[in-house]
Short mmCIF file of C-alpha atoms in Angstrom, two decimals:
data_model
loop_
_atom_site.label_atom_id
_atom_site.label_comp_id
_atom_site.label_asym_id
_atom_site.label_seq_id
_atom_site.Cartn_x
_atom_site.Cartn_y
_atom_site.Cartn_z
CA MET A 24 18.08 4.39 -35.32
CA LEU A 25 21.40 5.01 -33.69
CA GLY A 26 22.90 7.86 -35.64
CA SER A 27 22.14 7.28 -39.30
CA VAL A 28 22.28 3.45 -39.34
CA PRO A 29 19.21 1.31 -38.58
CA GLU A 30 19.64 -0.99 -35.54
CA THR A 31 19.49 -4.14 -37.62
CA GLU A 32 22.16 -2.96 -40.04
CA ALA A 33 24.34 -1.81 -37.14
CA ALA A 34 24.01 -5.26 -35.55
CA ARG A 35 25.09 -6.93 -38.78
CA LEU A 36 28.14 -4.67 -39.06
CA CYS A 37 29.09 -5.34 -35.43
CA TYR A 38 28.93 -9.10 -35.94
CA GLU A 39 30.91 -8.84 -39.17
CA GLY A 40 33.50 -6.74 -37.37
CA GLY A 41 33.94 -9.42 -34.73
CA ALA A 42 31.44 -8.70 -31.95
CA ASP A 43 30.30 -11.90 -30.26
CA VAL A 44 27.16 -10.42 -28.73
CA VAL A 45 24.78 -7.61 -29.62
CA GLN A 46 22.34 -6.28 -27.08
CA LEU A 47 19.13 -4.44 -27.95
CA ARG A 48 18.42 -1.68 -25.48
CA MET A 49 15.48 0.68 -26.10
CA LYS A 50 14.08 2.40 -23.06
CA ASP A 51 11.52 4.60 -24.75
CA THR A 52 10.30 2.43 -27.59
CA ASP A 53 6.92 0.71 -27.72
CA GLY A 54 6.85 -3.04 -27.27
CA GLY A 55 5.62 -3.74 -30.78
CA GLU A 56 8.48 -1.92 -32.48
CA MET A 57 11.03 -3.39 -30.05
CA LEU A 58 9.75 -6.92 -30.70
CA ARG A 59 9.89 -6.37 -34.47
CA LEU A 60 13.52 -5.25 -34.21
CA ALA A 61 14.38 -8.04 -31.78
CA LYS A 62 13.07 -10.73 -34.12
CA GLU A 63 15.06 -9.27 -36.99
CA MET A 64 18.23 -8.99 -34.90
CA GLU A 65 17.89 -12.55 -33.66
CA ARG A 66 17.71 -13.67 -37.28
CA ILE A 67 20.88 -11.71 -38.07
CA ALA A 68 22.63 -13.17 -35.02
CA ASN A 69 21.75 -16.69 -36.16
CA GLU A 70 23.08 -15.99 -39.63
CA HIS A 71 26.40 -15.08 -38.06
CA ASN A 72 26.38 -17.77 -35.38
CA LYS A 73 26.55 -15.06 -32.74
CA PHE A 74 24.62 -14.12 -29.63
CA PHE A 75 21.75 -11.69 -29.34
CA ILE A 76 20.52 -10.35 -26.02
CA VAL A 77 17.55 -8.13 -25.15
CA ASN A 78 17.78 -5.56 -22.38
CA ASP A 79 15.15 -5.45 -19.63
CA ARG A 80 12.10 -6.83 -21.52
CA ILE A 81 11.94 -10.55 -20.76
CA ASP A 82 8.69 -10.91 -22.72
CA ILE A 83 10.33 -9.53 -25.84
CA ALA A 84 13.46 -11.66 -25.36
CA MET A 85 11.30 -14.79 -25.13
CA LEU A 86 9.09 -13.95 -28.09
CA ALA A 87 12.11 -13.10 -30.26
CA HIS A 88 13.85 -16.32 -29.19
CA ALA A 89 16.83 -14.22 -28.17
CA ASP A 90 19.79 -15.99 -26.62
CA GLY A 91 19.37 -14.04 -23.45
CA VAL A 92 18.12 -11.11 -21.45
CA HIS A 93 20.13 -8.47 -19.62
CA LEU A 94 18.85 -7.06 -16.34
CA GLY A 95 19.92 -4.08 -14.26
CA GLN A 96 19.71 -3.96 -10.49
CA SER A 97 16.35 -2.17 -10.69
CA ASP A 98 14.85 -4.41 -13.37
CA ILE A 99 12.92 -7.63 -12.73
CA PRO A 100 14.94 -9.61 -10.15
CA LEU A 101 17.11 -12.52 -11.30
CA GLU A 102 15.09 -15.12 -9.40
CA ASP A 103 11.82 -14.05 -11.06
CA ALA A 104 13.47 -13.78 -14.44
CA ARG A 105 14.90 -17.30 -14.21
CA ARG A 106 11.49 -18.69 -13.32
CA LEU A 107 10.06 -17.18 -16.48
CA VAL A 108 12.79 -17.97 -19.01
CA GLY A 109 13.92 -21.37 -17.76
CA ASP A 110 17.46 -22.66 -17.72
CA ASP A 111 18.29 -22.40 -21.40
CA MET A 112 18.23 -18.64 -21.74
CA ILE A 113 21.25 -16.54 -20.78
CA ILE A 114 20.63 -14.01 -18.02
CA GLY A 115 23.18 -11.24 -17.55
CA ILE A 116 23.14 -8.92 -14.57
CA SER A 117 24.56 -5.41 -14.23
CA VAL A 118 26.59 -4.99 -11.06
CA ASP A 119 28.34 -2.08 -9.40
CA ASN A 120 30.44 -3.97 -6.92
CA ALA A 121 31.70 -7.30 -5.58
CA GLU A 122 28.69 -7.88 -3.35
CA GLN A 123 26.17 -7.53 -6.19
CA ALA A 124 28.38 -9.70 -8.38
CA ARG A 125 28.53 -12.52 -5.82
CA ALA A 126 24.74 -12.34 -5.40
CA ALA A 127 24.25 -12.53 -9.16
CA VAL A 128 26.52 -15.56 -9.48
CA GLU A 129 24.86 -17.31 -6.55
CA GLY A 130 21.47 -16.48 -8.07
CA GLY A 131 22.36 -18.19 -11.31
CA ALA A 132 23.44 -15.31 -13.56
CA ASP A 133 25.29 -16.44 -16.68
CA TYR A 134 27.47 -13.34 -16.79
CA VAL A 135 27.88 -10.08 -14.92
CA ALA A 136 28.41 -6.64 -16.43
CA VAL A 137 30.40 -4.12 -14.41
CA GLY A 138 29.91 -0.45 -15.09
CA SER A 139 29.98 2.26 -15.89
CA VAL A 140 33.74 1.79 -15.65
CA PHE A 141 34.43 5.20 -17.17
CA SER A 142 32.12 8.14 -17.70
CA THR A 143 30.14 7.91 -20.90
CA PRO A 144 27.92 10.16 -23.00
CA THR A 145 25.40 7.36 -23.73
CA LYS A 146 24.22 7.03 -20.16
CA PRO A 147 24.26 10.56 -18.77
CA ASP A 148 22.15 9.40 -15.83
CA ALA A 149 24.65 6.69 -14.89
CA ALA A 150 26.13 7.01 -11.45
CA GLN A 151 29.64 8.29 -11.17
CA ALA A 152 32.14 6.13 -13.04
CA LEU A 153 33.35 3.18 -10.99
CA GLY A 154 36.87 3.06 -12.37
CA LEU A 155 39.08 0.08 -13.15
CA GLY A 156 39.18 -0.82 -9.47
CA ALA A 157 35.60 -2.07 -9.68
CA VAL A 158 36.52 -4.47 -12.49
CA TYR A 159 39.41 -5.78 -10.43
CA GLU A 160 37.29 -6.15 -7.29
CA VAL A 161 34.48 -7.97 -9.07
CA LYS A 162 36.93 -10.28 -10.80
CA LYS A 163 38.53 -11.08 -7.45
CA ALA A 164 35.08 -11.79 -5.97
CA ILE A 165 33.76 -14.10 -8.68
CA GLY A 166 36.94 -15.53 -10.15
CA GLY A 167 36.12 -17.50 -13.26
CA ALA A 168 32.63 -18.52 -12.12
CA VAL A 169 30.98 -16.59 -14.95
CA PRO A 170 32.32 -14.17 -17.56
CA LEU A 171 32.82 -10.57 -16.49
CA VAL A 172 31.85 -7.97 -19.06
CA ALA A 173 32.98 -4.38 -18.52
CA ILE A 174 30.88 -1.49 -19.83
CA GLY A 175 30.90 2.29 -19.87
CA GLY A 176 33.22 4.68 -21.67
CA ILE A 177 35.44 1.94 -23.06
CA ASN A 178 37.36 2.80 -26.23
CA ARG A 179 40.63 2.12 -28.08
CA GLY A 180 42.55 4.13 -25.53
CA ASN A 181 41.51 2.18 -22.43
CA ILE A 182 40.24 -1.20 -23.62
CA LEU A 183 43.43 -3.09 -22.76
CA ASP A 184 43.51 -1.56 -19.28
CA VAL A 185 40.02 -2.94 -18.79
CA VAL A 186 41.00 -6.40 -20.03
CA HIS A 187 44.10 -6.39 -17.82
CA ALA A 188 41.93 -5.48 -14.82
CA GLY A 189 40.03 -8.72 -15.33
CA ALA A 190 37.32 -8.23 -17.94
CA ASP A 191 36.57 -11.27 -20.07
CA GLY A 192 34.71 -9.07 -22.50
CA VAL A 193 33.85 -5.45 -23.08
CA ALA A 194 30.58 -3.84 -24.09
CA VAL A 195 30.69 -0.63 -26.09
CA VAL A 196 28.26 1.79 -27.66
CA SER A 197 29.92 5.03 -28.72
CA ALA A 198 33.27 3.40 -29.49
CA ILE A 199 31.57 1.56 -32.33
CA MET A 200 28.26 3.22 -33.04
CA ALA A 201 29.58 6.78 -33.15
CA GLN A 202 32.30 5.84 -35.63
CA PRO A 203 31.98 6.42 -39.39
CA ASP A 204 32.71 2.74 -40.11
CA ILE A 205 30.98 0.51 -37.56
CA ARG A 206 32.39 -2.78 -38.84
CA LYS A 207 35.94 -1.41 -38.89
CA ALA A 208 35.59 0.05 -35.39
CA ALA A 209 34.36 -3.30 -34.04
CA HIS A 210 37.12 -5.12 -35.84
CA GLU A 211 39.83 -2.83 -34.45
CA LEU A 212 38.66 -3.30 -30.85
CA LYS A 213 38.37 -7.06 -31.29
CA THR A 214 41.84 -7.21 -32.86
CA MET A 215 43.35 -5.24 -29.98
CA ILE A 216 41.97 -7.78 -27.50
CA LEU A 217 43.04 -10.81 -29.55
CA ASN A 218 46.55 -9.44 -30.14
CA ASP A 219 46.91 -8.67 -26.46
CA ARG A 220 45.87 -12.21 -25.54
CA ARG A 221 48.36 -13.60 -28.02
CA THR A 222 51.15 -11.51 -26.52
CA ARG A 223 50.34 -12.77 -23.04
CA LEU A 224 50.25 -16.48 -23.99
CA MET B 2 2.20 7.17 -6.22
CA LEU B 3 -0.79 8.71 -7.91
CA GLY B 4 -1.40 11.92 -6.05
CA SER B 5 -0.83 11.26 -2.38
CA VAL B 6 -2.08 7.66 -2.21
CA PRO B 7 0.23 4.68 -2.89
CA GLU B 8 -0.89 2.53 -5.87
CA THR B 9 -1.67 -0.46 -3.69
CA GLU B 10 -3.87 1.53 -1.32
CA ALA B 11 -5.61 3.17 -4.26
CA ALA B 12 -6.33 -0.26 -5.75
CA ARG B 13 -7.84 -1.44 -2.47
CA LEU B 14 -10.09 1.63 -2.27
CA CYS B 15 -11.21 1.17 -5.89
CA TYR B 16 -12.18 -2.46 -5.27
CA GLU B 17 -13.96 -1.53 -2.06
CA GLY B 18 -15.83 1.17 -3.94
CA GLY B 19 -17.03 -1.33 -6.50
CA ALA B 20 -14.45 -1.44 -9.28
CA ASP B 21 -14.32 -4.91 -10.88
CA VAL B 22 -10.90 -4.46 -12.43
CA VAL B 23 -7.77 -2.46 -11.62
CA GLN B 24 -5.06 -1.96 -14.19
CA LEU B 25 -1.44 -1.14 -13.35
CA ARG B 26 0.02 1.22 -15.92
CA MET B 27 3.54 2.63 -15.36
CA LYS B 28 5.35 3.78 -18.45
CA ASP B 29 8.48 5.17 -16.80
CA THR B 30 9.01 2.82 -13.88
CA ASP B 31 11.74 0.19 -13.67
CA GLY B 32 10.69 -3.43 -14.03
CA GLY B 33 11.68 -4.34 -10.49
CA GLU B 34 9.47 -1.72 -8.86
CA MET B 35 6.62 -2.44 -11.24
CA LEU B 36 6.80 -6.17 -10.48
CA ARG B 37 6.86 -5.50 -6.74
CA LEU B 38 3.71 -3.38 -7.04
CA ALA B 39 2.05 -5.86 -9.40
CA LYS B 40 2.53 -8.75 -6.98
CA GLU B 41 1.05 -6.68 -4.16
CA MET B 42 -1.89 -5.54 -6.26
CA GLU B 43 -2.63 -9.08 -7.41
CA ARG B 44 -2.77 -10.10 -3.76
CA ILE B 45 -5.24 -7.28 -3.03
CA ALA B 46 -7.33 -8.24 -6.05
CA ASN B 47 -7.53 -11.82 -4.82
CA GLU B 48 -8.58 -10.67 -1.36
CA HIS B 49 -11.50 -8.86 -2.97
CA ASN B 50 -12.29 -11.54 -5.58
CA LYS B 51 -11.66 -8.95 -8.29
CA PHE B 52 -9.55 -8.72 -11.42
CA PHE B 53 -6.07 -7.24 -11.77
CA ILE B 54 -4.53 -6.42 -15.13
CA VAL B 55 -1.04 -5.20 -16.04
CA ASN B 56 -0.52 -2.76 -18.88
CA ASP B 57 2.02 -3.51 -21.62
CA ARG B 58 4.53 -5.67 -19.69
CA ILE B 59 3.59 -9.29 -20.34
CA ASP B 60 6.59 -10.53 -18.36
CA ILE B 61 5.44 -8.64 -15.28
CA ALA B 62 1.83 -9.77 -15.71
CA MET B 63 2.98 -13.40 -15.84
CA LEU B 64 5.35 -13.14 -12.88
CA ALA B 65 2.72 -11.39 -10.75
CA HIS B 66 0.11 -14.00 -11.75
CA ALA B 67 -2.12 -11.13 -12.83
CA ASP B 68 -5.48 -12.01 -14.34
CA GLY B 69 -4.52 -10.36 -17.57
CA VAL B 70 -2.47 -7.99 -19.65
CA HIS B 71 -3.63 -4.93 -21.55
CA LEU B 72 -2.00 -4.06 -24.87
CA GLY B 73 -2.15 -0.97 -27.05
CA GLN B 74 -1.94 -1.01 -30.82
CA SER B 75 1.80 -0.28 -30.65
CA ASP B 76 2.59 -2.80 -27.91
CA ILE B 77 3.48 -6.47 -28.43
CA PRO B 78 0.95 -7.83 -30.97
CA LEU B 79 -1.97 -9.94 -29.75
CA GLU B 80 -0.80 -13.07 -31.57
CA ASP B 81 2.63 -12.97 -29.90
CA ALA B 82 1.14 -12.12 -26.55
CA ARG B 83 -1.26 -15.06 -26.69
CA ARG B 84 1.59 -17.42 -27.53
CA LEU B 85 3.42 -16.30 -24.41
CA VAL B 86 0.60 -16.19 -21.86
CA GLY B 87 -1.48 -19.15 -23.01
CA ASP B 88 -5.26 -19.35 -23.03
CA ASP B 89 -5.95 -18.74 -19.37
CA MET B 90 -4.80 -15.14 -19.14
CA ILE B 91 -7.07 -12.28 -20.16
CA ILE B 92 -5.73 -10.12 -22.99
CA GLY B 93 -7.36 -6.75 -23.56
CA ILE B 94 -6.67 -4.63 -26.62
CA SER B 95 -6.99 -0.86 -27.06
CA VAL B 96 -8.83 0.02 -30.23
CA ASP B 97 -9.64 3.28 -31.98
CA ASN B 98 -12.23 2.02 -34.43
CA ALA B 99 -14.42 -0.83 -35.65
CA GLU B 100 -11.71 -2.33 -37.86
CA GLN B 101 -9.20 -2.65 -35.01
CA ALA B 102 -11.94 -4.01 -32.77
CA ARG B 103 -12.91 -6.71 -35.26
CA ALA B 104 -9.24 -7.69 -35.68
CA ALA B 105 -8.83 -7.90 -31.91
CA VAL B 106 -11.87 -10.13 -31.50
CA GLU B 107 -10.82 -12.36 -34.39
CA GLY B 108 -7.33 -12.54 -32.88
CA GLY B 109 -8.67 -13.81 -29.59
CA ALA B 110 -8.84 -10.69 -27.41
CA ASP B 111 -10.93 -11.11 -24.28
CA TYR B 112 -12.10 -7.51 -24.27
CA VAL B 113 -11.54 -4.33 -26.24
CA ALA B 114 -11.02 -0.84 -24.83
CA VAL B 115 -12.20 2.08 -26.94
CA GLY B 116 -10.61 5.43 -26.33
CA SER B 117 -9.92 8.10 -25.65
CA VAL B 118 -13.65 8.75 -25.88
CA PHE B 119 -13.29 12.25 -24.47
CA SER B 120 -10.22 14.39 -24.04
CA THR B 121 -8.37 13.66 -20.83
CA PRO B 122 -5.58 15.23 -18.80
CA THR B 123 -3.97 11.83 -17.96
CA LYS B 124 -2.97 11.05 -21.54
CA PRO B 125 -1.96 14.40 -23.01
CA ASP B 126 -0.29 12.55 -25.90
CA ALA B 127 -3.48 10.70 -26.80
CA ALA B 128 -4.83 11.38 -30.25
CA GLN B 129 -7.83 13.61 -30.57
CA ALA B 130 -10.84 12.34 -28.63
CA LEU B 131 -12.89 9.81 -30.58
CA GLY B 132 -16.27 10.78 -29.21
CA LEU B 133 -19.28 8.63 -28.35
CA GLY B 134 -19.62 7.69 -32.02
CA ALA B 135 -16.58 5.44 -31.73
CA VAL B 136 -18.15 3.50 -28.85
CA TYR B 137 -21.31 3.06 -30.89
CA GLU B 138 -19.41 1.98 -34.03
CA VAL B 139 -17.26 -0.54 -32.17
CA LYS B 140 -20.28 -1.98 -30.39
CA LYS B 141 -22.05 -2.37 -33.71
CA ALA B 142 -18.97 -4.10 -35.15
CA ILE B 143 -18.36 -6.62 -32.38
CA GLY B 144 -21.83 -7.00 -30.87
CA GLY B 145 -21.60 -9.04 -27.71
CA ALA B 146 -18.57 -11.08 -28.80
CA VAL B 147 -16.41 -9.63 -26.02
CA PRO B 148 -16.97 -6.84 -23.48
CA LEU B 149 -16.41 -3.30 -24.67
CA VAL B 150 -14.68 -1.01 -22.19
CA ALA B 151 -14.72 2.72 -22.83
CA ILE B 152 -11.85 4.89 -21.61
CA GLY B 153 -10.77 8.51 -21.66
CA GLY B 154 -12.26 11.53 -19.97
CA ILE B 155 -15.18 9.61 -18.51
CA ASN B 156 -16.76 11.09 -15.36
CA ARG B 157 -20.06 11.46 -13.52
CA GLY B 158 -21.28 13.88 -16.13
CA ASN B 159 -20.93 11.63 -19.16
CA ILE B 160 -20.69 8.05 -17.86
CA LEU B 161 -24.30 7.16 -18.69
CA ASP B 162 -23.95 8.54 -22.20
CA VAL B 163 -21.01 6.17 -22.63
CA VAL B 164 -22.97 3.20 -21.30
CA HIS B 165 -25.94 4.06 -23.51
CA ALA B 166 -23.60 4.21 -26.52
CA GLY B 167 -22.75 0.57 -25.91
CA ALA B 168 -19.99 0.31 -23.31
CA ASP B 169 -20.17 -2.76 -21.08
CA GLY B 170 -17.72 -1.14 -18.71
CA VAL B 171 -15.84 2.10 -18.25
CA ALA B 172 -12.24 2.71 -17.27
CA VAL B 173 -11.39 5.86 -15.38
CA VAL B 174 -8.32 7.48 -13.87
CA SER B 175 -8.97 11.11 -12.91
CA ALA B 176 -12.65 10.56 -12.12
CA ILE B 177 -11.56 8.39 -9.21
CA MET B 178 -7.88 9.02 -8.53
CA ALA B 179 -8.10 12.81 -8.53
CA GLN B 180 -10.97 12.79 -6.03
CA PRO B 181 -10.47 13.38 -2.29
CA ASP B 182 -12.26 10.09 -1.45
CA ILE B 183 -11.29 7.38 -3.94
CA ARG B 184 -13.61 4.71 -2.57
CA LYS B 185 -16.57 7.05 -2.59
CA ALA B 186 -15.80 8.23 -6.11
CA ALA B 187 -15.63 4.63 -7.37
CA HIS B 188 -18.81 3.76 -5.52
CA GLU B 189 -20.71 6.70 -6.99
CA LEU B 190 -19.78 5.80 -10.56
CA LYS B 191 -20.62 2.14 -10.01
CA THR B 192 -23.96 3.07 -8.46
CA MET B 193 -24.82 5.31 -11.40
CA ILE B 194 -24.27 2.40 -13.79
CA LEU B 195 -26.19 -0.11 -11.67
CA ASN B 196 -29.14 2.24 -11.13
CA ASP B 197 -29.24 2.96 -14.84
CA ARG B 198 -29.33 -0.76 -15.65
CA ARG B 199 -32.09 -1.29 -13.13
CA THR B 200 -34.16 1.51 -14.71
CA ARG B 201 -33.79 -0.07 -18.11
CA LEU B 202 -34.82 -3.57 -17.07
#
């Protein structure tokens, strides 16, 4: 449970609000419960023709037939992960800087996630916020090779700054999950990005 | 590190002392570090012609080419695990009672681990100790279908009681790892079991 909404219901609301991807991240949950949730969330993702990604646990991602797995710099290395999941599964890699981003792209990552861009209450152990400069630097390093997702402290007030710095997508927790209406919060962020794109066409 | 000895060195000393199997169990360690250790420990196991088993993380067991994976009742279910690892990898299942043991055997487990038999400082969150009666009950339920490993608070003082109750093997942490000489501690326990078997022939 995140707040008062079960994970599966929250995922459904996010997809309905316009999220393209939902990631399941549970650091202190047993494998059995995480797999049960992952299978349910994959089913919900399929119903909405959206993506579902599992954090860290490659075994659970594979068993749930998730679209992908997300790995941090201290998780199972990309090369090992690719050997296990094959070429069809998405692998996303968290990066702090241009060097890690280039390594991820060269190693076959399907997207990179830069963060934490801003400070955030959901990862109190996260290193100091990287700032928008990191998004810009990573974008410059990888160009359009793979999508760049920005994460960490992103909300209505700064989301367009993040997009303008080079993010192809943004990942949020509090900005949606801590809101009274999850679907509406997702929809508002998605609309801000789409309207901004339209303006810049 | 367990105490002052690195995991890999501890594994080597256990094998040298006579342990047939070493299990890597790290609940709060990142996947990358756990995989690095698992690969190293698998190499050491091979050098000694012994078994190496990874707790909980099927992905890490597979990538390290471990001999097997050990799963608790709240980890990834046996049926899912078997689908992922195939028939060649050992799967061990923790059980509390005869019913769970029968289900594990019917589901294709290669061994069952009964515990905690006695109270133990290494799993302070473990449910109340099951006692020798649980070993006896599980043995009666599964017979010789698969090996029965007893775990939890086992030491020089009670190891033969556990074997006499029906355990085919015993798993220990403190009784070896908390001793000044790990190899000697392993050797002493192994010798007690072997001498006991000899006496009963």
